[in-house]
Every structure is written in structure tokens, then in C-alpha cells.
PDB file of C-alpha atoms in Angstrom:
ATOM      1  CA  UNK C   1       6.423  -1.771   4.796  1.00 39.00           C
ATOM      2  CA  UNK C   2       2.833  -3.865   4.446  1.00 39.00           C
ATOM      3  CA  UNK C   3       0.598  -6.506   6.797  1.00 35.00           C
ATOM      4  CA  UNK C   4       2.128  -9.216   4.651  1.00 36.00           C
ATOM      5  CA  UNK C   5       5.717  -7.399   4.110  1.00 42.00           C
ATOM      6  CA  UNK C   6       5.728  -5.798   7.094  1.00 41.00           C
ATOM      7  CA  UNK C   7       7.392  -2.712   6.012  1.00 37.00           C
ATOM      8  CA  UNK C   8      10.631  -1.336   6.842  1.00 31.00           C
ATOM      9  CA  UNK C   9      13.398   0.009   9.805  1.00 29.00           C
ATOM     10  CA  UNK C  10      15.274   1.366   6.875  1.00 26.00           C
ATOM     11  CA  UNK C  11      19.741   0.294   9.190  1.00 26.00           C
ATOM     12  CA  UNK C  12      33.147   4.165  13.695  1.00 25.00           C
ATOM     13  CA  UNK C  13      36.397   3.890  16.401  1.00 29.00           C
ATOM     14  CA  UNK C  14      39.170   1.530  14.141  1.00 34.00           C
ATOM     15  CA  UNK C  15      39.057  -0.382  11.287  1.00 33.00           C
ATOM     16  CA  UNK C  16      39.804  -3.413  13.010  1.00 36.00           C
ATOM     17  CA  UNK C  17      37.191  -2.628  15.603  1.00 37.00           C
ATOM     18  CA  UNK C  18      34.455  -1.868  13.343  1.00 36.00           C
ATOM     19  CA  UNK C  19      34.866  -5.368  10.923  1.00 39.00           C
ATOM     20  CA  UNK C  20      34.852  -7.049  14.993  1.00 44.00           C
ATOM     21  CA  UNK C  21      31.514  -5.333  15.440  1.00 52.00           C
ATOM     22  CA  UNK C  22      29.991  -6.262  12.174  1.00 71.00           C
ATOM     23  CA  UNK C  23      30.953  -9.681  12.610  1.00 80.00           C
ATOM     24  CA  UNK C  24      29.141  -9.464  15.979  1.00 83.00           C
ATOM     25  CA  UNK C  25      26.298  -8.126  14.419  1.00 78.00           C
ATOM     26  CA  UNK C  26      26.162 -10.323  11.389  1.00 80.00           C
ATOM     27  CA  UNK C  27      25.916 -13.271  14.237  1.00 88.00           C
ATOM     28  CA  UNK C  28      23.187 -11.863  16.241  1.00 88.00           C
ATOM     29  CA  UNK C  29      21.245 -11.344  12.877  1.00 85.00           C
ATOM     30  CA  UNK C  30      21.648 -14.791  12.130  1.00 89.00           C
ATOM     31  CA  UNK C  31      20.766 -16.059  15.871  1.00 93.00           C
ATOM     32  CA  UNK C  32      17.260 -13.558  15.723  1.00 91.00           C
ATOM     33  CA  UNK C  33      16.773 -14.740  12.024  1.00 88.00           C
ATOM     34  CA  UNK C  34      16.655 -18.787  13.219  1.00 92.00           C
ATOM     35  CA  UNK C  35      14.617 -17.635  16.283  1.00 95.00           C
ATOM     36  CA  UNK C  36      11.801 -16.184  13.797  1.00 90.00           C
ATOM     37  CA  UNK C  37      12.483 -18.758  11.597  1.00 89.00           C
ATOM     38  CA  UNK C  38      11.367 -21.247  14.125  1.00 94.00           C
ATOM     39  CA  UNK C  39       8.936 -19.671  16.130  1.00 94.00           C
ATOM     40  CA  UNK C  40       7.037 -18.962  12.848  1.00 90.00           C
ATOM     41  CA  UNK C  41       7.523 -23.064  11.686  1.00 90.00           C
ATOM     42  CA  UNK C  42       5.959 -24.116  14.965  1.00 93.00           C
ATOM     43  CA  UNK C  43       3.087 -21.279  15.167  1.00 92.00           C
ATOM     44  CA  UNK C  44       2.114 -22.419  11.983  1.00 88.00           C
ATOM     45  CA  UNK C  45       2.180 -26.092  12.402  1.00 89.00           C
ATOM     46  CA  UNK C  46       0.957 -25.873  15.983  1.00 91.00           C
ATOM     47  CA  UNK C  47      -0.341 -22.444  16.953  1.00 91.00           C
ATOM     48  CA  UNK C  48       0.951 -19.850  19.382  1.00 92.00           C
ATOM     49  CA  UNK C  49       0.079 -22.349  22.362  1.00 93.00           C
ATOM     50  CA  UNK C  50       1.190 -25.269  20.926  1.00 94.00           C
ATOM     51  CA  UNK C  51       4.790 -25.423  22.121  1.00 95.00           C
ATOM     52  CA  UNK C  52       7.326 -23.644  24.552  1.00 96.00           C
ATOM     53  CA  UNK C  53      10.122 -21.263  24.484  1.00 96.00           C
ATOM     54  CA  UNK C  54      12.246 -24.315  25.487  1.00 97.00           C
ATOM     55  CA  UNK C  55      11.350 -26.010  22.327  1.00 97.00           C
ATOM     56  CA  UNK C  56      12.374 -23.050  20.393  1.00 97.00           C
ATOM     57  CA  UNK C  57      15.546 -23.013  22.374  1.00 97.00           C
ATOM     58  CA  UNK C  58      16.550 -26.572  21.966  1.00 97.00           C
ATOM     59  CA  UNK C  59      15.995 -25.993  17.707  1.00 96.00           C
ATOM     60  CA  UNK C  60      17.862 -22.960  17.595  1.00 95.00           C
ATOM     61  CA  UNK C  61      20.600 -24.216  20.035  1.00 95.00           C
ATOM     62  CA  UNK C  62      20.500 -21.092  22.667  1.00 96.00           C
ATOM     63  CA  UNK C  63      19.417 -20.665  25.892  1.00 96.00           C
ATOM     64  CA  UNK C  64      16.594 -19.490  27.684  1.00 96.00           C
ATOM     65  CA  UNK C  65      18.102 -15.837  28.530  1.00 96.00           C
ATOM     66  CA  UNK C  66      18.801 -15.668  25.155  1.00 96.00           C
ATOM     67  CA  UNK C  67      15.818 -15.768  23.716  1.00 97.00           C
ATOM     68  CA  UNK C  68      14.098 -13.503  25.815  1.00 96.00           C
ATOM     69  CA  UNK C  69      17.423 -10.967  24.671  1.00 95.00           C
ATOM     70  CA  UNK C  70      16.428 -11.193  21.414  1.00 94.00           C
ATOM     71  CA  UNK C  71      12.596 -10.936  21.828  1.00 95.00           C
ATOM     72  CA  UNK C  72      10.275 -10.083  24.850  1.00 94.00           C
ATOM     73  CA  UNK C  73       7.605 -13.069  23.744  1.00 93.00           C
ATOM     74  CA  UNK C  74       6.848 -15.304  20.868  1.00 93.00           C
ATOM     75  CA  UNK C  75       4.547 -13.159  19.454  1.00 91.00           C
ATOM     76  CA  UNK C  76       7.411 -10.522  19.143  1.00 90.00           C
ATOM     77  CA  UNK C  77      10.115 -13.685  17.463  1.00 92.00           C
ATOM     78  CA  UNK C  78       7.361 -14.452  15.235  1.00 90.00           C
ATOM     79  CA  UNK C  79       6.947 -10.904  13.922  1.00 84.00           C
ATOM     80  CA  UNK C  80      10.888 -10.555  13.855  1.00 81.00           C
ATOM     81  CA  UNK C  81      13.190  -7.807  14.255  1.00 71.00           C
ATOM     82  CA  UNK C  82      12.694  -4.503  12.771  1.00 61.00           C
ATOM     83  CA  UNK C  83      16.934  -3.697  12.296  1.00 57.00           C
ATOM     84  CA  UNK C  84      16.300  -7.624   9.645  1.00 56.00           C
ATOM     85  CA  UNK C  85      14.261  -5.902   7.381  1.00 57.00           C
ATOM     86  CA  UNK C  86      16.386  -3.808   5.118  1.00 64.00           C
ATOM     87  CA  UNK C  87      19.769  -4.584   3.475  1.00 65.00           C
ATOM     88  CA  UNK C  88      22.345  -2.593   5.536  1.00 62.00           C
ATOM     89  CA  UNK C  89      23.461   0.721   3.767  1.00 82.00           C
ATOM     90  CA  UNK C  90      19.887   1.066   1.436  1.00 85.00           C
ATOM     91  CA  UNK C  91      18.790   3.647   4.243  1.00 85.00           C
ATOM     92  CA  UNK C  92      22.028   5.441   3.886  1.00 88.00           C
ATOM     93  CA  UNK C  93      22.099   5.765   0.730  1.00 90.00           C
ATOM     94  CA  UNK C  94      18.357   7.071   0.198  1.00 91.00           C
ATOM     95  CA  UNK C  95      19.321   9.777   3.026  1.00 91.00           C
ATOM     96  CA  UNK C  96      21.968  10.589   1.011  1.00 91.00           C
ATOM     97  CA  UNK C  97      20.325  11.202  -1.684  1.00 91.00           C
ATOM     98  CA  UNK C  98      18.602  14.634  -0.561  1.00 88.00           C
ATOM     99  CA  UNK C  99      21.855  16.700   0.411  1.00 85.00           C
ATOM    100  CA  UNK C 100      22.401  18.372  -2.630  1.00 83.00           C
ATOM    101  CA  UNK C 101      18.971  20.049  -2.024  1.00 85.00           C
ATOM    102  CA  UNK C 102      18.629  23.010   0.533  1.00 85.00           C
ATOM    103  CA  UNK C 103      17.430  21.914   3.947  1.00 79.00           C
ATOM    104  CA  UNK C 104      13.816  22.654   4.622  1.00 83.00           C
ATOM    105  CA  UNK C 105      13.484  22.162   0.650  1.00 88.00           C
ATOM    106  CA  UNK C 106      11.959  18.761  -0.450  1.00 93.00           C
ATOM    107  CA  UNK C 107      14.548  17.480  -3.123  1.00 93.00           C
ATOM    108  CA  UNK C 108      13.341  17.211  -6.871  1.00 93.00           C
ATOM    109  CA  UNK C 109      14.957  13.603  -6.679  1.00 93.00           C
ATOM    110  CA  UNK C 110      12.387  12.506  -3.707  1.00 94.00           C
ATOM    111  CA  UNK C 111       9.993  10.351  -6.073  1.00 93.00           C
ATOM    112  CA  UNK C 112      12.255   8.967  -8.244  1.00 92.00           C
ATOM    113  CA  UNK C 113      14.230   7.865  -4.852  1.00 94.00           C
ATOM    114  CA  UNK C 114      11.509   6.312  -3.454  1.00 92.00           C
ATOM    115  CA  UNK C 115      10.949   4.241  -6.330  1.00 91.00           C
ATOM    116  CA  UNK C 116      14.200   3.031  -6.508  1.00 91.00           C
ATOM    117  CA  UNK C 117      14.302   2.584  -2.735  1.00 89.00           C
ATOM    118  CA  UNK C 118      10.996   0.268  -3.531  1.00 87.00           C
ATOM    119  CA  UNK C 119      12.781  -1.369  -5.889  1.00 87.00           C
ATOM    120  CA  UNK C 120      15.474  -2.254  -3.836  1.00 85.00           C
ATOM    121  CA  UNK C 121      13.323  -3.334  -1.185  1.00 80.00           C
ATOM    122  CA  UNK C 122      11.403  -5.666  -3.972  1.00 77.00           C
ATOM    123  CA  UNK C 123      14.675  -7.340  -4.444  1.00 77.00           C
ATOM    124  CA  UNK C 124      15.240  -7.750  -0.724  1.00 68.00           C
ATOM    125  CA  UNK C 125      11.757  -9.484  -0.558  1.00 62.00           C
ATOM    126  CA  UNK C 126      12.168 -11.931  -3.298  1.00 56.00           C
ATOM    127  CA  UNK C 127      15.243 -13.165  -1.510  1.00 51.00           C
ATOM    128  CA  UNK C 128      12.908 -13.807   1.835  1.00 63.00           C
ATOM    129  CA  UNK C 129      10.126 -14.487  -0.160  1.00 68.00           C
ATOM    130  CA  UNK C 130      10.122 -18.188   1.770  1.00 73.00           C
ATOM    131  CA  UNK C 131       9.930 -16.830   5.291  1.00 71.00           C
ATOM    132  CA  UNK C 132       7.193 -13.927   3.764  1.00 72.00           C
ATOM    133  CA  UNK C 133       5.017 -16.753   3.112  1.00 75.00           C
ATOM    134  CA  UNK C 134       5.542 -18.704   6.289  1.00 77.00           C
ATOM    135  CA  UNK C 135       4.621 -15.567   8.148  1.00 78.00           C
ATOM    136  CA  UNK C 136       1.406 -15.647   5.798  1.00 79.00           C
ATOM    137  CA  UNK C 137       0.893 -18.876   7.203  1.00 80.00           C
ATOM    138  CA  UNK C 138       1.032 -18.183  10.558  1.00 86.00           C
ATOM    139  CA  UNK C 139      -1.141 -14.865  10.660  1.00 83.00           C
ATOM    140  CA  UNK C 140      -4.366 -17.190   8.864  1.00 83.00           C
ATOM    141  CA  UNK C 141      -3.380 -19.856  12.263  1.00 84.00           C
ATOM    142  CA  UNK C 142      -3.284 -16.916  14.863  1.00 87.00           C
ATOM    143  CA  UNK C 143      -5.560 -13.613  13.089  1.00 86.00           C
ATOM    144  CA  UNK C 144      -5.319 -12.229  16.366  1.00 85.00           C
ATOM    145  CA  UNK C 145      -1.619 -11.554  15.506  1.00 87.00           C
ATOM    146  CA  UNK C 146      -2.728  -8.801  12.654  1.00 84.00           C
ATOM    147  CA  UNK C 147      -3.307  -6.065  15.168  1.00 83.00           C
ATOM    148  CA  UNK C 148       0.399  -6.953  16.546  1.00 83.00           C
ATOM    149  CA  UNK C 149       1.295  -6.382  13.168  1.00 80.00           C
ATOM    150  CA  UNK C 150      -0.876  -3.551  12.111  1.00 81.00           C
ATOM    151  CA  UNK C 151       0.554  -1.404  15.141  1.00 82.00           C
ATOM    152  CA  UNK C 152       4.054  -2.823  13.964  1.00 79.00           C
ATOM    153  CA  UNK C 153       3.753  -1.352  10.852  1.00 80.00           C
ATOM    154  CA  UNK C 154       2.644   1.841  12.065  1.00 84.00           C
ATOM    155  CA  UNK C 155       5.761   2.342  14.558  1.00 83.00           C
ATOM    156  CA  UNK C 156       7.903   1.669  11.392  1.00 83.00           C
ATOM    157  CA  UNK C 157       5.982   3.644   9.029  1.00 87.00           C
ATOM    158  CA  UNK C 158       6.685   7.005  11.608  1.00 90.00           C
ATOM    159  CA  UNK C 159      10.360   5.559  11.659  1.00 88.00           C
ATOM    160  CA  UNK C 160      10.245   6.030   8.352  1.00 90.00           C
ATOM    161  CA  UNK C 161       8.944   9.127   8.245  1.00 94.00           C
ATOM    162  CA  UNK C 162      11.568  10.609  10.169  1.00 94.00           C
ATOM    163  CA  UNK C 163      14.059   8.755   7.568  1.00 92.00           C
ATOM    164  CA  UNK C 164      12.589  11.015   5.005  1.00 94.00           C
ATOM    165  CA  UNK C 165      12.340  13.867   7.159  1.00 95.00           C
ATOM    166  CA  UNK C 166      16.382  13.353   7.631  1.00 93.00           C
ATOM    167  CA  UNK C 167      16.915  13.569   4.015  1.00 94.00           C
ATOM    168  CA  UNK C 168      15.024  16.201   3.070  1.00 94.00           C
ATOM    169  CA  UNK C 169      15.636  18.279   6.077  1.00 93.00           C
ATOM    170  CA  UNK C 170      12.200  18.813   7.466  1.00 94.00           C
ATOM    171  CA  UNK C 171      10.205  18.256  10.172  1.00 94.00           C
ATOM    172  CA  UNK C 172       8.432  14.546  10.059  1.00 95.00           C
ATOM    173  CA  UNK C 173       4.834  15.994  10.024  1.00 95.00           C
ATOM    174  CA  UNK C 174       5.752  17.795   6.818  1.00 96.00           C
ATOM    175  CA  UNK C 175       2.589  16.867   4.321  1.00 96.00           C
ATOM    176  CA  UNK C 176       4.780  15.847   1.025  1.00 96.00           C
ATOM    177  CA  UNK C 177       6.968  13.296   4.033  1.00 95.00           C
ATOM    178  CA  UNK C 178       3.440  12.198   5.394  1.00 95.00           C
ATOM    179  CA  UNK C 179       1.870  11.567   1.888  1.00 94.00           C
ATOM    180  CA  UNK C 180       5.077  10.164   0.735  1.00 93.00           C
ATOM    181  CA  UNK C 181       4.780   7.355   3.516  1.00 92.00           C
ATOM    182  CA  UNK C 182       1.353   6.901   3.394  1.00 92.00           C
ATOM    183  CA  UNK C 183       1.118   6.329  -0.771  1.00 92.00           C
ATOM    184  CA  UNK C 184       4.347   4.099  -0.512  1.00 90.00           C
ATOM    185  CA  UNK C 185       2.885   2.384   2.483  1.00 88.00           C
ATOM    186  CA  UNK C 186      -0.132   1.487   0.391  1.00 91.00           C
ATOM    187  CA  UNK C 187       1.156   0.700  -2.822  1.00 92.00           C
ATOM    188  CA  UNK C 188       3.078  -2.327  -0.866  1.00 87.00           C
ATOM    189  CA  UNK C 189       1.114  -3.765   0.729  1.00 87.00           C
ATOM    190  CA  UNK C 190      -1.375  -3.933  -2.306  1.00 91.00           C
ATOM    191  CA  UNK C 191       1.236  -4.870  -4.524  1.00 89.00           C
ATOM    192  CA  UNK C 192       2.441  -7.603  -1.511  1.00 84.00           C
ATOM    193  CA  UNK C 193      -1.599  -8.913  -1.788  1.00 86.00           C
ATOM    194  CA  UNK C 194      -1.692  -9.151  -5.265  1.00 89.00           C
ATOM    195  CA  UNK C 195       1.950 -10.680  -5.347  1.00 86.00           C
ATOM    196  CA  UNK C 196       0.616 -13.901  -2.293  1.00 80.00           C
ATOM    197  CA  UNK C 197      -2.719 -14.328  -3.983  1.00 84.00           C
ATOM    198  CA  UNK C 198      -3.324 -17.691  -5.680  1.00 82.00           C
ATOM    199  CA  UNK C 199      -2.390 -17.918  -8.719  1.00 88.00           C
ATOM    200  CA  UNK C 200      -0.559 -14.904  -9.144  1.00 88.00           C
ATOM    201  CA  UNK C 201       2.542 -15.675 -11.406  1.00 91.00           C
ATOM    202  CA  UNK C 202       3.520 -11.991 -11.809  1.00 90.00           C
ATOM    203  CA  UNK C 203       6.831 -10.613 -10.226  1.00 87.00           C
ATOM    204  CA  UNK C 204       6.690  -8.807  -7.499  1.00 87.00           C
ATOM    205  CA  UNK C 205       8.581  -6.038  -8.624  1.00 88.00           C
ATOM    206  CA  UNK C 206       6.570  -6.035 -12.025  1.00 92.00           C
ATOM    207  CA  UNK C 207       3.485  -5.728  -9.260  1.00 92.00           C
ATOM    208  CA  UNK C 208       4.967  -2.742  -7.224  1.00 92.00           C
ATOM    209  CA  UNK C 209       6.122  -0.988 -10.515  1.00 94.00           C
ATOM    210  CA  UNK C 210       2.673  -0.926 -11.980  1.00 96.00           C
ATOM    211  CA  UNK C 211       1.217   0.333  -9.506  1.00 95.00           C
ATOM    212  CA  UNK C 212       3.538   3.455  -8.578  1.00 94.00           C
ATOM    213  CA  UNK C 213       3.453   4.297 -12.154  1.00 95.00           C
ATOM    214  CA  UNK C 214      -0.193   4.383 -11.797  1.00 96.00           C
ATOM    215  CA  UNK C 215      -0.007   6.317  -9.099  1.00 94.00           C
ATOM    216  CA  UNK C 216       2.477   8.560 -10.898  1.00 93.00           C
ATOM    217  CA  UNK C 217      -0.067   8.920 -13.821  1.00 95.00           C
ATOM    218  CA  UNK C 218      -2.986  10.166 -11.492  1.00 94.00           C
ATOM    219  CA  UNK C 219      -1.041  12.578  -9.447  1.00 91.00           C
ATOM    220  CA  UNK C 220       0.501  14.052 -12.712  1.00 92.00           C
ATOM    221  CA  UNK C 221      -3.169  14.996 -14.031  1.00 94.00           C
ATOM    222  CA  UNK C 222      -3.940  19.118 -13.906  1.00 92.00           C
ATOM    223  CA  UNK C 223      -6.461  19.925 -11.188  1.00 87.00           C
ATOM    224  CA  UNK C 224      -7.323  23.069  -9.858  1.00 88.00           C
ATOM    225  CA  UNK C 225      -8.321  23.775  -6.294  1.00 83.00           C
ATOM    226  CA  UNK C 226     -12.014  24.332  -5.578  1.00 83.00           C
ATOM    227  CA  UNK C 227     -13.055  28.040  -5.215  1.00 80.00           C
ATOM    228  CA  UNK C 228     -15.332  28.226  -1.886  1.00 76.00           C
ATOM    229  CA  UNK C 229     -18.441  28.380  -2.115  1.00 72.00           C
ATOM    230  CA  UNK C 230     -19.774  32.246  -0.720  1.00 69.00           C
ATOM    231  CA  UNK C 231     -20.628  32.751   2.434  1.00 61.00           C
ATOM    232  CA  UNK C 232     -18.161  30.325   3.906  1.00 59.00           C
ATOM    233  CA  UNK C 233     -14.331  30.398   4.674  1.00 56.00           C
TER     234      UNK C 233
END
């Protein structure tokens, strides 16, 4: 969620099967988290064309192949992996949320799910909030990589559309799933600029809070829909 957070892929055979496939999984997370890790340490110290895949290798103790398993280029291992962005199970349980409400019917728990999704999120940044500012780093050393991440963030702001579609049981053009994406959207990556500005020595989640309930106040104001002027439709 965010140019500077950028936002969110919100993440069963055996028993014995499934705790062998999260262990897997837990070690691949760990191999693609040390491959951003230090593609983003030597982008920023050196620049994109500063130093090879093989260098990136060598650190991270893997081989060739496997780098280029984990990511296509280094532009892609600097950006990172969109299944490392969200705590496994937060997805699930926002999805959750909305089945008590009839499908096709956005649930009257929606907002206040988002916000505690957010909230979650928050915490999940503050833990990362080392790597968020490497990646800060690196963007000022290669600005051409904002577009990567601009069109980044738009594949997994229409992923999570379609996470909120899921809940809610409705298609992901609906307008509330569309305006709920887009005002989230914003409100991070505002709060994520105010949060890495110098100086700043608020919390993050103190940030993202004040402005949702800002955001809460205006949309909560009476308005009435303009009447037409005559003469046109």
C-alpha cells in the first residue's frame, strides 16, 4: 500500500504435510527477504549498475539460478516480493470479516475493518521500518525506479480490490470497493510521507489514525446531491 510502503498482497492435505510446507515457505521468505535486503544495500551504496548478480549471490550464499527463481532482475529483488508484505492470516481474517453480511451487500463492519486492517498493517511496518527506509534510500539513488514502483502499487492495489470484493461479495468494480481502495491507498502513503520526513518524531500509526479519522469526519458531513440544472440531463 504507498510509493514509500509499497502497499499490500494481503497472503490443506495432512497436518504433518502442511507444518513441512510452511517450513518450506518460511525458508524461501527468508532466502527472497536477504536477496532484497542486499540488492537494496548495494543499489544504494553503489547504484543499480554498480555491481552484479554474482555479488548478490556470493552475500546471500545462493546460486545464480536461484536468484533469477526468486526475481526476474534486480530491479524486481530490490522492490521485493509482493506474498512479504503482509503478516500471513491478516488477509484471512479481514475476508472473514464480511460473511455475516448477505453477498452482494457491502457489510456495515467494512470501515471499521479497514481501519483495523490499517492498523495491523502499521504494526507490520514499524517492524520493517529499517528495510522501508533503505528502500527510501535507494529510490532518491535510482528515481527511475518510482514508475517500477508506481505500476507495482497499482497491480496490488486491484489485488486488493478483489480482496474486498471477496469479502463483501461483489464484483471488484463495485464503487464503495473502488473508493474504499483508492481513500485507503491515499491515506498511506500520505501518512508513510509524513511518517519518513525529517524530523518527524510522530508514530506512524498515530500518523495513519489521524488521518482516517479525518477522513471519517468529512465523509460523515450531510450533503445533498445537486439538482440539474434545466435543460440538461
Amino acid at each position: 500500500m504507498h510509493l514509500f510502503t509499497v502497499s499490500a498482497k494481503l497472503y490443506f492435505v495432512n497436518e504433518s504435510a502442511a507444518i513441512g510446507s510452511g517450513l518450506r515457505e518460511r525458508k524461501r521468505a527468508a532466502t527472497r527477504a536477504a536477496i532484497t535486503s542486499i540488492t537494496r544495500k548495494l543499489t544504494a551504496e553503489r547504484g543499480l549498475s554498480g555491481y552484479t548478480v554474482e555479488e548478490v549471490c556470493e552475500q546471500a550464499d545462493i546460486s545464480r539460478r536461484t536468484f533469477f527463481n526468486y526475481f526476474p532482475t534486480k530491479e524486481d529483488a530490490v522492490l521485493g516480493h509482493i506474498d512479504d508484505d503482509i503478516p500471513a492470516g491478516v488477509l484471512e481474517e479481514f475476508i472473514a470479516g464480511g460473511h455475516a453480511s448477505p453477498a452482494g451487500e457491502i457489510s456495515p463492519t467494512l470501515f471499521q475493518d479497514l481501519v483495523r486492517l490499517s492498523l495491523k498493517l502499521s504494526e507490520h511496518m514499524a517492524a520493517s521500518e529499517e528495510e522501508t527506509r533503505q528502500l527510501i534510500g535507494v529510490v532518491k539513488k535510482e528515481p527511475q525506479l518510482i514508475l517500477r514502483i508506481i505500476g507495482v502499487t497499482e497491480q496490488r492495489e486491484a489485488q486488493f480490490a478483489r480482496d474486498v470484493a471477496l469479502r463483501e461479495g461483489v464484483a471488484p468494480d463495485h464503487p464503495v470497493v473502488q473508493m474504499a481502495v483508492v481513500l485507503l491507498g491515499t491515506i498511506a502513503r500520505k501518512s508513510s510521507m509524513a511518517y519518513f520526513s525529517e524530523g518527524n518524531t510522530r508514530p506512524y500509526s498515530e500518523l495513519l489514525m489521524e488521518n482516517i479519522s479525518a477522513a471519517s469526519e468529512l465523509f460523515s458531513q450531510p450533503f445533498e446531491l445537486p439538482v440539474p440544472a434545466e435543460g440538461h440531463s
